Amino acid sequence: MVTVEFRKHPDTLHWNYRAEVLGEDEYGTWLGVTPGTVLFKGNEPKTMNGGFVQSIAPGRWWTMVRNTGHRTSHYVDIITPATWDGPDRVIMVDLDLDVVRLTDGSVQIEDEDEFNQHRVSLRYPDFWVDKARITAAELHVALDRLDEPFNKVSETWLATL
């Protein structure tokens, strides 16, 4: 099991939860969360109706959650590259922007207003702002085409859950 911590810049706890390590492949480490698991938004508990698998890879400016029982089939958070604090804790800074694929197949970028507010109020470095925007645009195309790991790869990991 690992603890997954999403933080808000500069260092405020955001989403955090425990997940099972499912394995690794060329796309990174895959984690799993089963239905009924309690996640925390800060310190506020939220119970998951469906399960999900999550892909985390070194140096990548995004992390993908492949859902069951949710309005989105794919939920991709734009983040600073995840860092492992030992073998049982992974930390990343959530940069607000999300790229989602809804269950009807449409793809959209969410939370642009929050990103624009926080880039000023939380003083995101210019490099983060540029990288977040470019990454979101690239992910929009990749999710629309269901490039890997968004297609069969994530389906296979989801089946192991």
PDB file of C-alpha atoms in Angstrom:
ATOM      1  CA  MET A   1       0.000   0.000   0.000  1.00  0.00           C
ATOM      2  CA  VAL A   2       1.099   3.572  -0.674  1.00  0.00           C
ATOM      3  CA  THR A   3      -0.111   6.956   0.482  1.00  0.00           C
ATOM      4  CA  VAL A   4      -0.933   9.289  -2.410  1.00  0.00           C
ATOM      5  CA  GLU A   5      -0.743  13.000  -1.587  1.00  0.00           C
ATOM      6  CA  PHE A   6      -1.921  15.755  -3.877  1.00  0.00           C
ATOM      7  CA  ARG A   7      -0.804  19.109  -2.512  1.00  0.00           C
ATOM      8  CA  LYS A   8      -1.647  22.691  -3.472  1.00  0.00           C
ATOM      9  CA  HIS A   9       1.225  25.111  -3.930  1.00  0.00           C
ATOM     10  CA  PRO A  10       3.172  25.954  -1.872  1.00  0.00           C
ATOM     11  CA  ASP A  11       2.480  23.096   0.581  1.00  0.00           C
ATOM     12  CA  THR A  12      -1.168  22.589   1.536  1.00  0.00           C
ATOM     13  CA  LEU A  13      -2.632  19.091   1.756  1.00  0.00           C
ATOM     14  CA  HIS A  14      -5.278  18.477  -0.917  1.00  0.00           C
ATOM     15  CA  TRP A  15      -6.502  14.981  -1.936  1.00  0.00           C
ATOM     16  CA  ASN A  16      -4.884  12.111  -0.055  1.00  0.00           C
ATOM     17  CA  TYR A  17      -5.603   8.412   0.202  1.00  0.00           C
ATOM     18  CA  ARG A  18      -4.163   4.924   0.438  1.00  0.00           C
ATOM     19  CA  ALA A  19      -3.864   2.838  -2.723  1.00  0.00           C
ATOM     20  CA  GLU A  20      -2.643  -0.615  -3.592  1.00  0.00           C
ATOM     21  CA  VAL A  21       0.373  -0.961  -5.875  1.00  0.00           C
ATOM     22  CA  LEU A  22      -0.847  -3.070  -8.799  1.00  0.00           C
ATOM     23  CA  GLY A  23       2.407  -3.144 -10.761  1.00  0.00           C
ATOM     24  CA  GLU A  24       4.593  -1.291 -13.240  1.00  0.00           C
ATOM     25  CA  ASP A  25       4.930  -1.070 -16.994  1.00  0.00           C
ATOM     26  CA  GLU A  26       6.456   1.287 -19.529  1.00  0.00           C
ATOM     27  CA  TYR A  27       3.907   3.958 -18.516  1.00  0.00           C
ATOM     28  CA  GLY A  28       4.823   3.979 -14.836  1.00  0.00           C
ATOM     29  CA  THR A  29       3.529   2.624 -11.572  1.00  0.00           C
ATOM     30  CA  TRP A  30      -0.131   1.633 -11.447  1.00  0.00           C
ATOM     31  CA  LEU A  31      -2.118   2.022  -8.253  1.00  0.00           C
ATOM     32  CA  GLY A  32      -5.605   0.767  -7.464  1.00  0.00           C
ATOM     33  CA  VAL A  33      -8.433   2.010  -5.250  1.00  0.00           C
ATOM     34  CA  THR A  34     -11.474  -0.213  -4.726  1.00  0.00           C
ATOM     35  CA  PRO A  35     -15.093   0.932  -4.366  1.00  0.00           C
ATOM     36  CA  GLY A  36     -15.923   1.977  -0.808  1.00  0.00           C
ATOM     37  CA  THR A  37     -12.434   3.324  -0.113  1.00  0.00           C
ATOM     38  CA  VAL A  38     -12.362   6.557   1.875  1.00  0.00           C
ATOM     39  CA  LEU A  39     -10.373   9.375   0.267  1.00  0.00           C
ATOM     40  CA  PHE A  40      -9.708  12.669   1.988  1.00  0.00           C
ATOM     41  CA  LYS A  41      -9.964  16.160   0.538  1.00  0.00           C
ATOM     42  CA  GLY A  42      -7.698  17.803   3.063  1.00  0.00           C
ATOM     43  CA  ASN A  43      -9.094  16.230   6.218  1.00  0.00           C
ATOM     44  CA  GLU A  44     -12.662  15.768   4.923  1.00  0.00           C
ATOM     45  CA  PRO A  45     -13.520  12.109   4.163  1.00  0.00           C
ATOM     46  CA  LYS A  46     -15.185  11.118   0.879  1.00  0.00           C
ATOM     47  CA  THR A  47     -16.246   7.531   0.169  1.00  0.00           C
ATOM     48  CA  MET A  48     -15.656   6.251  -3.371  1.00  0.00           C
ATOM     49  CA  ASN A  49     -18.713   4.772  -5.091  1.00  0.00           C
ATOM     50  CA  GLY A  50     -16.609   3.245  -7.859  1.00  0.00           C
ATOM     51  CA  GLY A  51     -13.015   2.138  -8.053  1.00  0.00           C
ATOM     52  CA  PHE A  52     -10.118   3.448 -10.093  1.00  0.00           C
ATOM     53  CA  VAL A  53      -6.602   2.781 -11.230  1.00  0.00           C
ATOM     54  CA  GLN A  54      -4.005   5.523 -11.308  1.00  0.00           C
ATOM     55  CA  SER A  55      -0.884   5.845 -13.424  1.00  0.00           C
ATOM     56  CA  ILE A  56       2.143   7.637 -11.973  1.00  0.00           C
ATOM     57  CA  ALA A  57       5.397   8.033 -13.918  1.00  0.00           C
ATOM     58  CA  PRO A  58       8.604   9.903 -13.142  1.00  0.00           C
ATOM     59  CA  GLY A  59       9.007  13.233 -14.908  1.00  0.00           C
ATOM     60  CA  ARG A  60       5.455  13.339 -16.231  1.00  0.00           C
ATOM     61  CA  TRP A  61       3.358  16.487 -15.655  1.00  0.00           C
ATOM     62  CA  TRP A  62       0.134  14.503 -15.304  1.00  0.00           C
ATOM     63  CA  THR A  63      -1.397  11.588 -13.485  1.00  0.00           C
ATOM     64  CA  MET A  64      -4.324   9.654 -14.897  1.00  0.00           C
ATOM     65  CA  VAL A  65      -7.185   8.034 -13.046  1.00  0.00           C
ATOM     66  CA  ARG A  66      -9.250   5.472 -14.977  1.00  0.00           C
ATOM     67  CA  ASN A  67     -12.630   5.260 -13.251  1.00  0.00           C
ATOM     68  CA  THR A  68     -15.557   2.936 -12.760  1.00  0.00           C
ATOM     69  CA  GLY A  69     -18.932   4.238 -11.615  1.00  0.00           C
ATOM     70  CA  HIS A  70     -18.151   7.903 -12.317  1.00  0.00           C
ATOM     71  CA  ARG A  71     -19.243  10.536 -14.865  1.00  0.00           C
ATOM     72  CA  THR A  72     -15.717  10.406 -16.294  1.00  0.00           C
ATOM     73  CA  SER A  73     -14.005   7.349 -17.695  1.00  0.00           C
ATOM     74  CA  HIS A  74     -10.630   9.143 -17.546  1.00  0.00           C
ATOM     75  CA  TYR A  75      -9.650  11.948 -15.197  1.00  0.00           C
ATOM     76  CA  VAL A  76      -6.207  13.433 -15.775  1.00  0.00           C
ATOM     77  CA  ASP A  77      -4.784  15.879 -13.252  1.00  0.00           C
ATOM     78  CA  ILE A  78      -2.116  18.294 -14.415  1.00  0.00           C
ATOM     79  CA  ILE A  79       0.574  18.131 -11.727  1.00  0.00           C
ATOM     80  CA  THR A  80       4.199  18.828 -11.054  1.00  0.00           C
ATOM     81  CA  PRO A  81       6.102  15.577 -11.608  1.00  0.00           C
ATOM     82  CA  ALA A  82       5.344  13.123  -8.804  1.00  0.00           C
ATOM     83  CA  THR A  83       8.092  12.329  -6.320  1.00  0.00           C
ATOM     84  CA  TRP A  84       8.372   9.216  -4.206  1.00  0.00           C
ATOM     85  CA  ASP A  85       9.141   9.822  -0.535  1.00  0.00           C
ATOM     86  CA  GLY A  86      10.292   6.275   0.106  1.00  0.00           C
ATOM     87  CA  PRO A  87       8.535   3.201  -1.276  1.00  0.00           C
ATOM     88  CA  ASP A  88       5.166   3.903   0.349  1.00  0.00           C
ATOM     89  CA  ARG A  89       4.414   7.591  -0.297  1.00  0.00           C
ATOM     90  CA  VAL A  90       4.062   9.584  -3.520  1.00  0.00           C
ATOM     91  CA  ILE A  91       3.599  13.362  -3.562  1.00  0.00           C
ATOM     92  CA  MET A  92       2.592  15.762  -6.331  1.00  0.00           C
ATOM     93  CA  VAL A  93       1.432  19.376  -6.605  1.00  0.00           C
ATOM     94  CA  ASP A  94      -1.983  19.712  -8.241  1.00  0.00           C
ATOM     95  CA  LEU A  95      -1.942  22.554 -10.786  1.00  0.00           C
ATOM     96  CA  ASP A  96      -5.748  22.757 -10.995  1.00  0.00           C
ATOM     97  CA  LEU A  97      -6.168  21.975 -14.693  1.00  0.00           C
ATOM     98  CA  ASP A  98      -7.831  18.657 -15.438  1.00  0.00           C
ATOM     99  CA  VAL A  99      -8.461  16.928 -18.741  1.00  0.00           C
ATOM    100  CA  VAL A 100     -11.382  14.529 -18.635  1.00  0.00           C
ATOM    101  CA  ARG A 101     -13.023  12.051 -20.949  1.00  0.00           C
ATOM    102  CA  LEU A 102     -16.681  11.668 -20.087  1.00  0.00           C
ATOM    103  CA  THR A 103     -18.465   8.344 -20.383  1.00  0.00           C
ATOM    104  CA  ASP A 104     -20.125   9.627 -23.591  1.00  0.00           C
ATOM    105  CA  GLY A 105     -16.641   9.954 -25.185  1.00  0.00           C
ATOM    106  CA  SER A 106     -16.394  13.751 -25.149  1.00  0.00           C
ATOM    107  CA  VAL A 107     -13.168  15.328 -23.876  1.00  0.00           C
ATOM    108  CA  GLN A 108     -12.835  18.638 -22.079  1.00  0.00           C
ATOM    109  CA  ILE A 109     -10.397  20.714 -20.076  1.00  0.00           C
ATOM    110  CA  GLU A 110     -11.771  21.643 -16.651  1.00  0.00           C
ATOM    111  CA  ASP A 111     -10.949  24.202 -13.966  1.00  0.00           C
ATOM    112  CA  GLU A 112      -9.261  26.765 -16.213  1.00  0.00           C
ATOM    113  CA  ASP A 113     -10.761  29.534 -14.073  1.00  0.00           C
ATOM    114  CA  GLU A 114      -9.250  28.044 -10.911  1.00  0.00           C
ATOM    115  CA  PHE A 115      -5.900  27.638 -12.681  1.00  0.00           C
ATOM    116  CA  ASN A 116      -5.911  31.271 -13.804  1.00  0.00           C
ATOM    117  CA  GLN A 117      -6.761  32.470 -10.287  1.00  0.00           C
ATOM    118  CA  HIS A 118      -4.171  30.280  -8.583  1.00  0.00           C
ATOM    119  CA  ARG A 119      -1.363  31.030 -11.018  1.00  0.00           C
ATOM    120  CA  VAL A 120      -1.582  34.597  -9.700  1.00  0.00           C
ATOM    121  CA  SER A 121      -2.683  34.161  -6.073  1.00  0.00           C
ATOM    122  CA  LEU A 122      -0.415  31.169  -5.399  1.00  0.00           C
ATOM    123  CA  ARG A 123       2.373  32.538  -7.586  1.00  0.00           C
ATOM    124  CA  TYR A 124       2.925  29.552  -9.843  1.00  0.00           C
ATOM    125  CA  PRO A 125       6.322  29.808 -11.522  1.00  0.00           C
ATOM    126  CA  ASP A 126       6.063  30.820 -15.183  1.00  0.00           C
ATOM    127  CA  PHE A 127       7.571  27.484 -16.206  1.00  0.00           C
ATOM    128  CA  TRP A 128       4.756  25.625 -14.401  1.00  0.00           C
ATOM    129  CA  VAL A 129       2.121  27.756 -16.124  1.00  0.00           C
ATOM    130  CA  ASP A 130       3.574  27.111 -19.576  1.00  0.00           C
ATOM    131  CA  LYS A 131       4.094  23.406 -18.914  1.00  0.00           C
ATOM    132  CA  ALA A 132       0.555  22.999 -17.524  1.00  0.00           C
ATOM    133  CA  ARG A 133      -1.068  24.638 -20.550  1.00  0.00           C
ATOM    134  CA  ILE A 134       0.996  22.679 -23.076  1.00  0.00           C
ATOM    135  CA  THR A 135       0.389  19.410 -21.223  1.00  0.00           C
ATOM    136  CA  ALA A 136      -3.374  20.013 -21.054  1.00  0.00           C
ATOM    137  CA  ALA A 137      -3.530  20.695 -24.805  1.00  0.00           C
ATOM    138  CA  GLU A 138      -1.516  17.549 -25.604  1.00  0.00           C
ATOM    139  CA  LEU A 139      -3.663  15.439 -23.290  1.00  0.00           C
ATOM    140  CA  HIS A 140      -6.864  16.735 -24.888  1.00  0.00           C
ATOM    141  CA  VAL A 141      -5.704  15.281 -28.211  1.00  0.00           C
ATOM    142  CA  ALA A 142      -4.402  12.038 -26.662  1.00  0.00           C
ATOM    143  CA  LEU A 143      -7.642  11.401 -24.746  1.00  0.00           C
ATOM    144  CA  ASP A 144      -9.758  12.167 -27.797  1.00  0.00           C
ATOM    145  CA  ARG A 145      -7.776   9.598 -29.836  1.00  0.00           C
ATOM    146  CA  LEU A 146      -7.454   7.225 -26.865  1.00  0.00           C
ATOM    147  CA  ASP A 147      -3.697   6.997 -27.310  1.00  0.00           C
ATOM    148  CA  GLU A 148      -2.000   4.668 -24.855  1.00  0.00           C
ATOM    149  CA  PRO A 149      -1.973   4.390 -21.919  1.00  0.00           C
ATOM    150  CA  PHE A 150      -5.542   5.741 -22.070  1.00  0.00           C
ATOM    151  CA  ASN A 151      -7.008   2.808 -23.991  1.00  0.00           C
ATOM    152  CA  LYS A 152      -6.201  -0.906 -23.686  1.00  0.00           C
ATOM    153  CA  VAL A 153      -3.348  -0.405 -21.209  1.00  0.00           C
ATOM    154  CA  SER A 154      -5.533   1.339 -18.633  1.00  0.00           C
ATOM    155  CA  GLU A 155      -8.397  -1.100 -19.343  1.00  0.00           C
ATOM    156  CA  THR A 156      -6.066  -4.002 -18.556  1.00  0.00           C
ATOM    157  CA  TRP A 157      -4.968  -2.458 -15.255  1.00  0.00           C
ATOM    158  CA  LEU A 158      -8.588  -1.645 -14.388  1.00  0.00           C
ATOM    159  CA  ALA A 159      -9.506  -5.287 -14.981  1.00  0.00           C
ATOM    160  CA  THR A 160      -6.898  -6.332 -12.386  1.00  0.00           C
ATOM    161  CA  LEU A 161      -8.640  -4.189  -9.776  1.00  0.00           C
TER     162      LEU A 161
END
